[in-house]
PDB file of C-alpha atoms in Angstrom:
ATOM      1  CA  UNK A   1     -87.735 -32.131  55.123  1.00 47.00           C
ATOM      2  CA  UNK A   2     -88.908 -30.190  52.102  1.00 49.00           C
ATOM      3  CA  UNK A   3     -92.006 -31.914  50.663  1.00 46.00           C
ATOM      4  CA  UNK A   4     -90.844 -31.425  47.069  1.00 46.00           C
ATOM      5  CA  UNK A   5     -87.483 -33.031  47.849  1.00 47.00           C
ATOM      6  CA  UNK A   6     -89.067 -35.956  49.656  1.00 50.00           C
ATOM      7  CA  UNK A   7     -91.273 -36.770  46.693  1.00 50.00           C
ATOM      8  CA  UNK A   8     -88.326 -37.335  44.324  1.00 52.00           C
ATOM      9  CA  UNK A   9     -86.332 -40.610  44.586  1.00 54.00           C
ATOM     10  CA  UNK A  10     -82.652 -40.200  45.340  1.00 57.00           C
ATOM     11  CA  UNK A  11     -79.799 -41.535  43.202  1.00 52.00           C
ATOM     12  CA  UNK A  12     -79.470 -44.788  45.165  1.00 56.00           C
ATOM     13  CA  UNK A  13     -83.188 -45.440  44.927  1.00 60.00           C
ATOM     14  CA  UNK A  14     -83.183 -44.799  41.178  1.00 55.00           C
ATOM     15  CA  UNK A  15     -80.146 -47.045  40.694  1.00 51.00           C
ATOM     16  CA  UNK A  16     -81.682 -49.831  42.785  1.00 56.00           C
ATOM     17  CA  UNK A  17     -84.926 -49.574  40.850  1.00 57.00           C
ATOM     18  CA  UNK A  18     -83.005 -49.784  37.593  1.00 54.00           C
ATOM     19  CA  UNK A  19     -80.968 -52.810  38.627  1.00 52.00           C
ATOM     20  CA  UNK A  20     -83.968 -54.700  39.988  1.00 54.00           C
ATOM     21  CA  UNK A  21     -85.722 -54.699  36.628  1.00 59.00           C
ATOM     22  CA  UNK A  22     -85.271 -58.230  35.303  1.00 61.00           C
ATOM     23  CA  UNK A  23     -85.160 -58.511  31.493  1.00 58.00           C
ATOM     24  CA  UNK A  24     -87.077 -61.484  30.101  1.00 63.00           C
ATOM     25  CA  UNK A  25     -85.137 -61.784  26.855  1.00 65.00           C
ATOM     26  CA  UNK A  26     -82.152 -60.300  25.012  1.00 68.00           C
ATOM     27  CA  UNK A  27     -84.206 -57.524  23.445  1.00 73.00           C
ATOM     28  CA  UNK A  28     -85.328 -56.309  26.861  1.00 74.00           C
ATOM     29  CA  UNK A  29     -81.753 -56.595  28.124  1.00 74.00           C
ATOM     30  CA  UNK A  30     -80.542 -54.349  25.287  1.00 74.00           C
ATOM     31  CA  UNK A  31     -83.321 -51.887  26.025  1.00 76.00           C
ATOM     32  CA  UNK A  32     -82.221 -51.890  29.639  1.00 76.00           C
ATOM     33  CA  UNK A  33     -78.607 -51.234  28.631  1.00 74.00           C
ATOM     34  CA  UNK A  34     -79.617 -48.362  26.355  1.00 75.00           C
ATOM     35  CA  UNK A  35     -81.708 -46.943  29.165  1.00 76.00           C
ATOM     36  CA  UNK A  36     -78.654 -47.118  31.425  1.00 73.00           C
ATOM     37  CA  UNK A  37     -76.656 -45.278  28.760  1.00 74.00           C
ATOM     38  CA  UNK A  38     -79.293 -42.558  28.508  1.00 74.00           C
ATOM     39  CA  UNK A  39     -79.214 -42.200  32.308  1.00 73.00           C
ATOM     40  CA  UNK A  40     -75.400 -41.852  32.187  1.00 74.00           C
ATOM     41  CA  UNK A  41     -74.917 -45.101  34.118  1.00 72.00           C
ATOM     42  CA  UNK A  42     -72.934 -46.506  31.145  1.00 67.00           C
ATOM     43  CA  UNK A  43     -70.698 -44.641  28.728  1.00 69.00           C
ATOM     44  CA  UNK A  44     -70.800 -45.253  24.970  1.00 66.00           C
ATOM     45  CA  UNK A  45     -67.634 -47.405  24.960  1.00 66.00           C
ATOM     46  CA  UNK A  46     -69.002 -49.722  27.650  1.00 73.00           C
ATOM     47  CA  UNK A  47     -72.318 -50.019  25.824  1.00 71.00           C
ATOM     48  CA  UNK A  48     -70.547 -50.882  22.552  1.00 71.00           C
ATOM     49  CA  UNK A  49     -68.436 -53.585  24.200  1.00 74.00           C
ATOM     50  CA  UNK A  50     -71.408 -55.172  25.979  1.00 76.00           C
ATOM     51  CA  UNK A  51     -73.464 -55.177  22.775  1.00 72.00           C
ATOM     52  CA  UNK A  52     -70.520 -56.672  20.903  1.00 72.00           C
ATOM     53  CA  UNK A  53     -70.080 -59.408  23.496  1.00 76.00           C
ATOM     54  CA  UNK A  54     -73.773 -60.278  23.267  1.00 75.00           C
ATOM     55  CA  UNK A  55     -73.756 -60.360  19.465  1.00 72.00           C
ATOM     56  CA  UNK A  56     -70.660 -62.614  19.407  1.00 74.00           C
ATOM     57  CA  UNK A  57     -72.831 -65.586  20.321  1.00 77.00           C
ATOM     58  CA  UNK A  58     -75.013 -64.910  17.258  1.00 77.00           C
ATOM     59  CA  UNK A  59     -72.153 -64.238  14.824  1.00 83.00           C
ATOM     60  CA  UNK A  60     -70.425 -67.035  12.934  1.00 87.00           C
ATOM     61  CA  UNK A  61     -66.851 -67.184  11.706  1.00 90.00           C
ATOM     62  CA  UNK A  62     -67.951 -66.865   8.058  1.00 86.00           C
ATOM     63  CA  UNK A  63     -69.203 -63.346   8.835  1.00 83.00           C
ATOM     64  CA  UNK A  64     -65.808 -62.002   9.923  1.00 84.00           C
ATOM     65  CA  UNK A  65     -63.187 -64.202   8.256  1.00 89.00           C
ATOM     66  CA  UNK A  66     -60.692 -63.041   5.646  1.00 87.00           C
ATOM     67  CA  UNK A  67     -61.881 -64.798   2.449  1.00 88.00           C
ATOM     68  CA  UNK A  68     -59.519 -67.265   0.771  1.00 88.00           C
ATOM     69  CA  UNK A  69     -58.964 -64.903  -2.174  1.00 83.00           C
ATOM     70  CA  UNK A  70     -57.667 -62.208   0.202  1.00 83.00           C
ATOM     71  CA  UNK A  71     -55.449 -64.451   2.329  1.00 88.00           C
ATOM     72  CA  UNK A  72     -51.726 -63.714   2.279  1.00 89.00           C
ATOM     73  CA  UNK A  73     -50.227 -67.189   1.936  1.00 93.00           C
ATOM     74  CA  UNK A  74     -46.807 -68.715   1.392  1.00 94.00           C
ATOM     75  CA  UNK A  75     -46.344 -71.650  -0.974  1.00 95.00           C
ATOM     76  CA  UNK A  76     -44.310 -74.495   0.443  1.00 94.00           C
ATOM     77  CA  UNK A  77     -42.092 -74.448  -2.672  1.00 92.00           C
ATOM     78  CA  UNK A  78     -41.152 -70.756  -2.258  1.00 92.00           C
ATOM     79  CA  UNK A  79     -37.485 -70.021  -1.708  1.00 88.00           C
ATOM     80  CA  UNK A  80     -36.229 -68.412   1.491  1.00 88.00           C
ATOM     81  CA  UNK A  81     -35.537 -65.141  -0.339  1.00 87.00           C
ATOM     82  CA  UNK A  82     -39.090 -65.089  -1.712  1.00 90.00           C
ATOM     83  CA  UNK A  83     -40.516 -65.783   1.719  1.00 91.00           C
ATOM     84  CA  UNK A  84     -38.466 -63.048   3.389  1.00 89.00           C
ATOM     85  CA  UNK A  85     -39.491 -60.480   0.769  1.00 87.00           C
ATOM     86  CA  UNK A  86     -43.154 -61.437   1.111  1.00 88.00           C
ATOM     87  CA  UNK A  87     -43.106 -61.323   4.915  1.00 88.00           C
ATOM     88  CA  UNK A  88     -41.483 -57.884   4.902  1.00 84.00           C
ATOM     89  CA  UNK A  89     -43.940 -56.551   2.300  1.00 80.00           C
ATOM     90  CA  UNK A  90     -47.075 -57.766   4.104  1.00 80.00           C
ATOM     91  CA  UNK A  91     -45.987 -57.239   7.694  1.00 78.00           C
ATOM     92  CA  UNK A  92     -47.992 -60.072   9.273  1.00 85.00           C
ATOM     93  CA  UNK A  93     -46.798 -62.182  12.179  1.00 88.00           C
ATOM     94  CA  UNK A  94     -48.311 -65.473  10.939  1.00 91.00           C
ATOM     95  CA  UNK A  95     -48.742 -66.944   7.472  1.00 94.00           C
ATOM     96  CA  UNK A  96     -50.703 -69.967   6.244  1.00 95.00           C
ATOM     97  CA  UNK A  97     -48.464 -72.213   4.163  1.00 96.00           C
ATOM     98  CA  UNK A  98     -50.176 -73.945   1.247  1.00 94.00           C
ATOM     99  CA  UNK A  99     -49.328 -76.779  -1.102  1.00 94.00           C
ATOM    100  CA  UNK A 100     -50.909 -77.142  -4.502  1.00 90.00           C
ATOM    101  CA  UNK A 101     -53.446 -74.359  -3.999  1.00 88.00           C
ATOM    102  CA  UNK A 102     -54.917 -71.927  -1.498  1.00 88.00           C
ATOM    103  CA  UNK A 103     -57.478 -74.415  -0.265  1.00 88.00           C
ATOM    104  CA  UNK A 104     -54.785 -76.840   0.993  1.00 93.00           C
ATOM    105  CA  UNK A 105     -53.148 -75.321   4.079  1.00 95.00           C
ATOM    106  CA  UNK A 106     -50.459 -77.601   5.510  1.00 95.00           C
ATOM    107  CA  UNK A 107     -49.242 -75.438   8.391  1.00 95.00           C
ATOM    108  CA  UNK A 108     -48.464 -71.982   9.708  1.00 95.00           C
ATOM    109  CA  UNK A 109     -45.175 -70.089   9.534  1.00 94.00           C
ATOM    110  CA  UNK A 110     -44.401 -67.578  12.289  1.00 92.00           C
ATOM    111  CA  UNK A 111     -42.479 -64.554  11.058  1.00 90.00           C
ATOM    112  CA  UNK A 112     -40.338 -64.566  14.202  1.00 88.00           C
ATOM    113  CA  UNK A 113     -39.037 -68.028  13.299  1.00 87.00           C
ATOM    114  CA  UNK A 114     -37.370 -66.532  10.225  1.00 86.00           C
ATOM    115  CA  UNK A 115     -34.949 -64.752  12.546  1.00 81.00           C
ATOM    116  CA  UNK A 116     -33.491 -68.173  13.404  1.00 79.00           C
ATOM    117  CA  UNK A 117     -33.242 -69.400   9.838  1.00 77.00           C
ATOM    118  CA  UNK A 118     -29.962 -68.884   8.028  1.00 64.00           C
ATOM    119  CA  UNK A 119     -29.856 -68.777   4.256  1.00 56.00           C
ATOM    120  CA  UNK A 120     -28.555 -72.144   3.215  1.00 56.00           C
ATOM    121  CA  UNK A 121     -29.065 -74.541   0.365  1.00 63.00           C
ATOM    122  CA  UNK A 122     -30.681 -77.131   2.575  1.00 70.00           C
ATOM    123  CA  UNK A 123     -33.516 -74.864   3.723  1.00 80.00           C
ATOM    124  CA  UNK A 124     -36.725 -76.875   4.171  1.00 86.00           C
ATOM    125  CA  UNK A 125     -39.820 -74.815   4.947  1.00 89.00           C
ATOM    126  CA  UNK A 126     -41.744 -77.866   6.144  1.00 90.00           C
ATOM    127  CA  UNK A 127     -39.386 -78.252   9.089  1.00 89.00           C
ATOM    128  CA  UNK A 128     -40.361 -74.783  10.374  1.00 89.00           C
ATOM    129  CA  UNK A 129     -44.128 -75.117  10.135  1.00 93.00           C
ATOM    130  CA  UNK A 130     -46.394 -74.951  13.161  1.00 93.00           C
ATOM    131  CA  UNK A 131     -49.615 -77.002  13.151  1.00 93.00           C
ATOM    132  CA  UNK A 132     -52.571 -75.135  11.696  1.00 93.00           C
ATOM    133  CA  UNK A 133     -55.848 -74.941  13.613  1.00 93.00           C
ATOM    134  CA  UNK A 134     -58.878 -75.733  11.444  1.00 95.00           C
ATOM    135  CA  UNK A 135     -62.402 -74.645  12.335  1.00 94.00           C
ATOM    136  CA  UNK A 136     -65.777 -74.829  10.536  1.00 94.00           C
ATOM    137  CA  UNK A 137     -67.185 -71.614   9.116  1.00 90.00           C
ATOM    138  CA  UNK A 138     -70.310 -72.072  11.242  1.00 90.00           C
ATOM    139  CA  UNK A 139     -68.451 -71.791  14.568  1.00 92.00           C
ATOM    140  CA  UNK A 140     -69.710 -68.974  16.797  1.00 89.00           C
ATOM    141  CA  UNK A 141     -67.329 -66.186  17.724  1.00 89.00           C
ATOM    142  CA  UNK A 142     -67.828 -66.498  21.471  1.00 86.00           C
ATOM    143  CA  UNK A 143     -66.815 -70.181  21.283  1.00 89.00           C
ATOM    144  CA  UNK A 144     -63.820 -69.370  19.072  1.00 91.00           C
ATOM    145  CA  UNK A 145     -62.623 -66.622  21.415  1.00 88.00           C
ATOM    146  CA  UNK A 146     -62.708 -69.039  24.327  1.00 89.00           C
ATOM    147  CA  UNK A 147     -60.729 -71.600  22.308  1.00 91.00           C
ATOM    148  CA  UNK A 148     -58.174 -68.954  21.309  1.00 91.00           C
ATOM    149  CA  UNK A 149     -57.667 -68.049  24.969  1.00 88.00           C
ATOM    150  CA  UNK A 150     -57.291 -71.644  26.122  1.00 89.00           C
ATOM    151  CA  UNK A 151     -55.004 -72.796  23.299  1.00 88.00           C
ATOM    152  CA  UNK A 152     -53.123 -69.477  23.007  1.00 87.00           C
ATOM    153  CA  UNK A 153     -53.539 -69.607  19.251  1.00 88.00           C
ATOM    154  CA  UNK A 154     -53.994 -66.336  17.412  1.00 90.00           C
ATOM    155  CA  UNK A 155     -55.122 -67.609  14.020  1.00 94.00           C
ATOM    156  CA  UNK A 156     -57.357 -70.361  12.676  1.00 94.00           C
ATOM    157  CA  UNK A 157     -57.988 -71.636   9.158  1.00 95.00           C
ATOM    158  CA  UNK A 158     -61.670 -71.739   8.240  1.00 95.00           C
ATOM    159  CA  UNK A 159     -62.744 -74.785   6.227  1.00 93.00           C
ATOM    160  CA  UNK A 160     -65.874 -75.489   4.230  1.00 88.00           C
ATOM    161  CA  UNK A 161     -67.998 -78.636   4.234  1.00 84.00           C
ATOM    162  CA  UNK A 162     -65.522 -80.354   1.900  1.00 84.00           C
ATOM    163  CA  UNK A 163     -62.519 -79.695   4.153  1.00 85.00           C
ATOM    164  CA  UNK A 164     -60.903 -77.079   1.919  1.00 88.00           C
ATOM    165  CA  UNK A 165     -59.716 -73.747   3.300  1.00 92.00           C
ATOM    166  CA  UNK A 166     -62.194 -70.958   2.572  1.00 91.00           C
ATOM    167  CA  UNK A 167     -60.646 -68.234   4.735  1.00 92.00           C
ATOM    168  CA  UNK A 168     -58.840 -67.409   7.933  1.00 93.00           C
ATOM    169  CA  UNK A 169     -59.736 -65.630  11.150  1.00 92.00           C
ATOM    170  CA  UNK A 170     -57.517 -64.115  13.833  1.00 90.00           C
ATOM    171  CA  UNK A 171     -58.106 -63.234  17.446  1.00 88.00           C
ATOM    172  CA  UNK A 172     -57.947 -59.583  16.377  1.00 83.00           C
ATOM    173  CA  UNK A 173     -60.878 -60.159  14.003  1.00 83.00           C
ATOM    174  CA  UNK A 174     -62.938 -61.573  16.867  1.00 85.00           C
ATOM    175  CA  UNK A 175     -62.024 -58.830  19.332  1.00 82.00           C
ATOM    176  CA  UNK A 176     -62.859 -56.183  16.742  1.00 77.00           C
ATOM    177  CA  UNK A 177     -66.403 -57.512  16.626  1.00 76.00           C
ATOM    178  CA  UNK A 178     -66.672 -57.013  20.375  1.00 75.00           C
ATOM    179  CA  UNK A 179     -64.948 -53.678  20.966  1.00 71.00           C
ATOM    180  CA  UNK A 180     -66.221 -52.174  17.712  1.00 55.00           C
ATOM    181  CA  UNK A 181     -64.876 -51.458  14.267  1.00 51.00           C
ATOM    182  CA  UNK A 182     -62.906 -48.332  13.387  1.00 44.00           C
ATOM    183  CA  UNK A 183     -65.138 -46.482  10.980  1.00 48.00           C
ATOM    184  CA  UNK A 184     -64.152 -43.784   8.545  1.00 47.00           C
ATOM    185  CA  UNK A 185     -65.844 -41.627   5.946  1.00 46.00           C
ATOM    186  CA  UNK A 186     -65.756 -44.479   3.447  1.00 48.00           C
ATOM    187  CA  UNK A 187     -67.742 -46.967   5.519  1.00 53.00           C
ATOM    188  CA  UNK A 188     -71.381 -47.592   4.745  1.00 54.00           C
ATOM    189  CA  UNK A 189     -74.076 -49.676   6.339  1.00 49.00           C
ATOM    190  CA  UNK A 190     -74.576 -53.357   5.533  1.00 49.00           C
ATOM    191  CA  UNK A 191     -78.219 -52.580   4.732  1.00 47.00           C
ATOM    192  CA  UNK A 192     -77.142 -50.239   1.938  1.00 57.00           C
ATOM    193  CA  UNK A 193     -75.759 -53.108  -0.132  1.00 74.00           C
ATOM    194  CA  UNK A 194     -72.314 -53.698  -1.563  1.00 83.00           C
ATOM    195  CA  UNK A 195     -72.489 -51.114  -4.356  1.00 86.00           C
ATOM    196  CA  UNK A 196     -73.431 -47.474  -3.715  1.00 82.00           C
ATOM    197  CA  UNK A 197     -73.242 -44.160  -5.605  1.00 77.00           C
ATOM    198  CA  UNK A 198     -71.404 -41.354  -3.798  1.00 62.00           C
ATOM    199  CA  UNK A 199     -72.149 -37.631  -3.930  1.00 55.00           C
ATOM    200  CA  UNK A 200     -70.001 -37.169  -7.057  1.00 56.00           C
ATOM    201  CA  UNK A 201     -71.774 -39.898  -9.005  1.00 64.00           C
ATOM    202  CA  UNK A 202     -69.002 -42.468  -8.681  1.00 71.00           C
ATOM    203  CA  UNK A 203     -69.532 -45.942  -7.261  1.00 85.00           C
ATOM    204  CA  UNK A 204     -68.317 -47.127  -3.892  1.00 87.00           C
ATOM    205  CA  UNK A 205     -67.954 -50.896  -3.857  1.00 90.00           C
ATOM    206  CA  UNK A 206     -67.162 -53.235  -0.996  1.00 89.00           C
ATOM    207  CA  UNK A 207     -64.219 -55.506  -1.708  1.00 88.00           C
ATOM    208  CA  UNK A 208     -66.314 -58.508  -0.652  1.00 86.00           C
ATOM    209  CA  UNK A 209     -68.709 -57.949  -3.597  1.00 91.00           C
ATOM    210  CA  UNK A 210     -69.095 -61.119  -5.645  1.00 91.00           C
ATOM    211  CA  UNK A 211     -67.626 -61.006  -9.157  1.00 92.00           C
ATOM    212  CA  UNK A 212     -70.984 -62.023 -10.675  1.00 91.00           C
ATOM    213  CA  UNK A 213     -72.735 -59.137  -8.914  1.00 91.00           C
ATOM    214  CA  UNK A 214     -70.037 -56.709 -10.041  1.00 92.00           C
ATOM    215  CA  UNK A 215     -70.263 -57.891 -13.647  1.00 92.00           C
ATOM    216  CA  UNK A 216     -74.033 -57.464 -13.587  1.00 91.00           C
ATOM    217  CA  UNK A 217     -73.821 -53.952 -12.166  1.00 90.00           C
ATOM    218  CA  UNK A 218     -71.043 -52.660 -14.429  1.00 90.00           C
ATOM    219  CA  UNK A 219     -71.538 -54.773 -17.585  1.00 90.00           C
ATOM    220  CA  UNK A 220     -68.031 -56.202 -17.226  1.00 92.00           C
ATOM    221  CA  UNK A 221     -66.795 -59.711 -17.939  1.00 91.00           C
ATOM    222  CA  UNK A 222     -64.307 -60.472 -15.183  1.00 92.00           C
ATOM    223  CA  UNK A 223     -63.748 -64.205 -14.739  1.00 89.00           C
ATOM    224  CA  UNK A 224     -64.274 -65.801 -11.340  1.00 81.00           C
ATOM    225  CA  UNK A 225     -62.445 -69.106 -11.712  1.00 80.00           C
ATOM    226  CA  UNK A 226     -59.499 -68.084  -9.511  1.00 80.00           C
ATOM    227  CA  UNK A 227     -61.249 -65.655  -7.132  1.00 83.00           C
ATOM    228  CA  UNK A 228     -64.780 -64.951  -5.954  1.00 86.00           C
ATOM    229  CA  UNK A 229     -64.770 -61.260  -5.030  1.00 90.00           C
ATOM    230  CA  UNK A 230     -63.704 -57.874  -6.379  1.00 92.00           C
ATOM    231  CA  UNK A 231     -61.055 -57.751  -3.663  1.00 90.00           C
ATOM    232  CA  UNK A 232     -59.711 -61.079  -4.883  1.00 89.00           C
ATOM    233  CA  UNK A 233     -59.606 -59.730  -8.450  1.00 91.00           C
ATOM    234  CA  UNK A 234     -57.407 -56.817  -7.400  1.00 92.00           C
ATOM    235  CA  UNK A 235     -55.152 -58.937  -5.187  1.00 88.00           C
ATOM    236  CA  UNK A 236     -54.675 -61.414  -8.032  1.00 87.00           C
ATOM    237  CA  UNK A 237     -53.879 -58.586 -10.462  1.00 89.00           C
ATOM    238  CA  UNK A 238     -51.310 -56.937  -8.163  1.00 88.00           C
ATOM    239  CA  UNK A 239     -50.107 -60.028  -6.283  1.00 83.00           C
ATOM    240  CA  UNK A 240     -50.180 -57.938  -3.110  1.00 81.00           C
ATOM    241  CA  UNK A 241     -52.506 -55.853  -0.930  1.00 80.00           C
ATOM    242  CA  UNK A 242     -52.656 -52.284  -2.312  1.00 83.00           C
ATOM    243  CA  UNK A 243     -52.342 -49.179  -0.167  1.00 79.00           C
ATOM    244  CA  UNK A 244     -55.191 -46.809   0.639  1.00 74.00           C
ATOM    245  CA  UNK A 245     -55.483 -44.254  -2.174  1.00 78.00           C
ATOM    246  CA  UNK A 246     -53.749 -46.469  -4.741  1.00 86.00           C
ATOM    247  CA  UNK A 247     -55.191 -46.610  -8.282  1.00 90.00           C
ATOM    248  CA  UNK A 248     -55.557 -49.936 -10.073  1.00 92.00           C
ATOM    249  CA  UNK A 249     -56.653 -50.157 -13.725  1.00 93.00           C
ATOM    250  CA  UNK A 250     -57.999 -53.520 -14.921  1.00 92.00           C
ATOM    251  CA  UNK A 251     -59.621 -54.110 -18.323  1.00 91.00           C
ATOM    252  CA  UNK A 252     -61.089 -50.648 -18.743  1.00 90.00           C
ATOM    253  CA  UNK A 253     -62.125 -50.162 -15.126  1.00 91.00           C
ATOM    254  CA  UNK A 254     -60.339 -47.960 -12.598  1.00 91.00           C
ATOM    255  CA  UNK A 255     -60.356 -49.025  -8.958  1.00 92.00           C
ATOM    256  CA  UNK A 256     -59.253 -46.550  -6.297  1.00 89.00           C
ATOM    257  CA  UNK A 257     -58.599 -48.084  -2.898  1.00 87.00           C
ATOM    258  CA  UNK A 258     -60.527 -46.092  -0.324  1.00 82.00           C
ATOM    259  CA  UNK A 259     -59.905 -48.279   2.670  1.00 78.00           C
ATOM    260  CA  UNK A 260     -57.395 -51.088   3.231  1.00 76.00           C
ATOM    261  CA  UNK A 261     -54.990 -52.319   5.853  1.00 66.00           C
ATOM    262  CA  UNK A 262     -51.993 -54.629   5.716  1.00 61.00           C
ATOM    263  CA  UNK A 263     -54.192 -57.713   5.427  1.00 66.00           C
ATOM    264  CA  UNK A 264     -57.217 -56.950   3.319  1.00 74.00           C
ATOM    265  CA  UNK A 265     -59.251 -54.564   1.203  1.00 81.00           C
ATOM    266  CA  UNK A 266     -62.466 -53.020   2.465  1.00 82.00           C
ATOM    267  CA  UNK A 267     -63.828 -50.314   0.156  1.00 85.00           C
ATOM    268  CA  UNK A 268     -63.151 -49.248  -3.439  1.00 88.00           C
ATOM    269  CA  UNK A 269     -64.125 -46.336  -5.656  1.00 88.00           C
ATOM    270  CA  UNK A 270     -64.980 -47.633  -9.139  1.00 91.00           C
ATOM    271  CA  UNK A 271     -65.307 -45.805 -12.447  1.00 85.00           C
ATOM    272  CA  UNK A 272     -64.767 -46.647 -16.131  1.00 81.00           C
ATOM    273  CA  UNK A 273     -61.364 -45.501 -17.355  1.00 76.00           C
ATOM    274  CA  UNK A 274     -62.968 -43.186 -19.915  1.00 66.00           C
ATOM    275  CA  UNK A 275     -64.666 -41.298 -17.097  1.00 55.00           C
ATOM    276  CA  UNK A 276     -61.723 -41.591 -14.726  1.00 49.00           C
ATOM    277  CA  UNK A 277     -59.489 -39.863 -17.237  1.00 49.00           C
ATOM    278  CA  UNK A 278     -61.719 -36.813 -17.144  1.00 48.00           C
ATOM    279  CA  UNK A 279     -61.484 -36.463 -13.388  1.00 46.00           C
ATOM    280  CA  UNK A 280     -58.721 -34.765 -11.439  1.00 41.00           C
TER     281      UNK A 280
END
């Protein structure tokens, strides 16, 4: 046997040595996983999923939920025609049904149930409601995912300490935290804050930015009695979720939607209308 070959450990020896290293805590485990990735024992997708699964036990529902101001809800007094139009426009499969305000969810309407409802004068939305699942905002995602799997529910209403609805979370929201988010050129790191200046001097603002913080940054006077965030302000103004690229002008400020999906807003480009009018 060649002496130089005999002095180098083979693949099986290297793999065994790697696997026999026992991490003492989570930080060492993550270091071990990254080492496996660097040695091509794990691909990037597998590493992302494992890291996401580990972080799920440290992430609470409040960190991933759709805030109350951005929830697409149906009022129990809405007519069948109004409900059908809203369901078609939003495209969701499940809708919280509220009575007297967004914080009072009385049940869930499945869009597929509307296929069995015939337009008639005696239509009673209450008769078609499914029970809503309520969870505290402090619940951990790994526990919630297990409950979703056992109960076969796909959506839960998040409640605050007073029992009022403060948001909703779906099984897709939880899985996204594990398998990874779909990033685009408009995403920016959490550490960068909610308001950033882009290369052209305009401001990129996360839709979750609090109204008070936005007012302080832009010297505006938007009220926050009916909504808490910039995303809620836009949804209240339009009464719907805007499309990516859509322009929304509110009280001298132009908002351009940079990133949104059928359920919520993520990122906005903000500029005063006086400046926006000078731009192409």
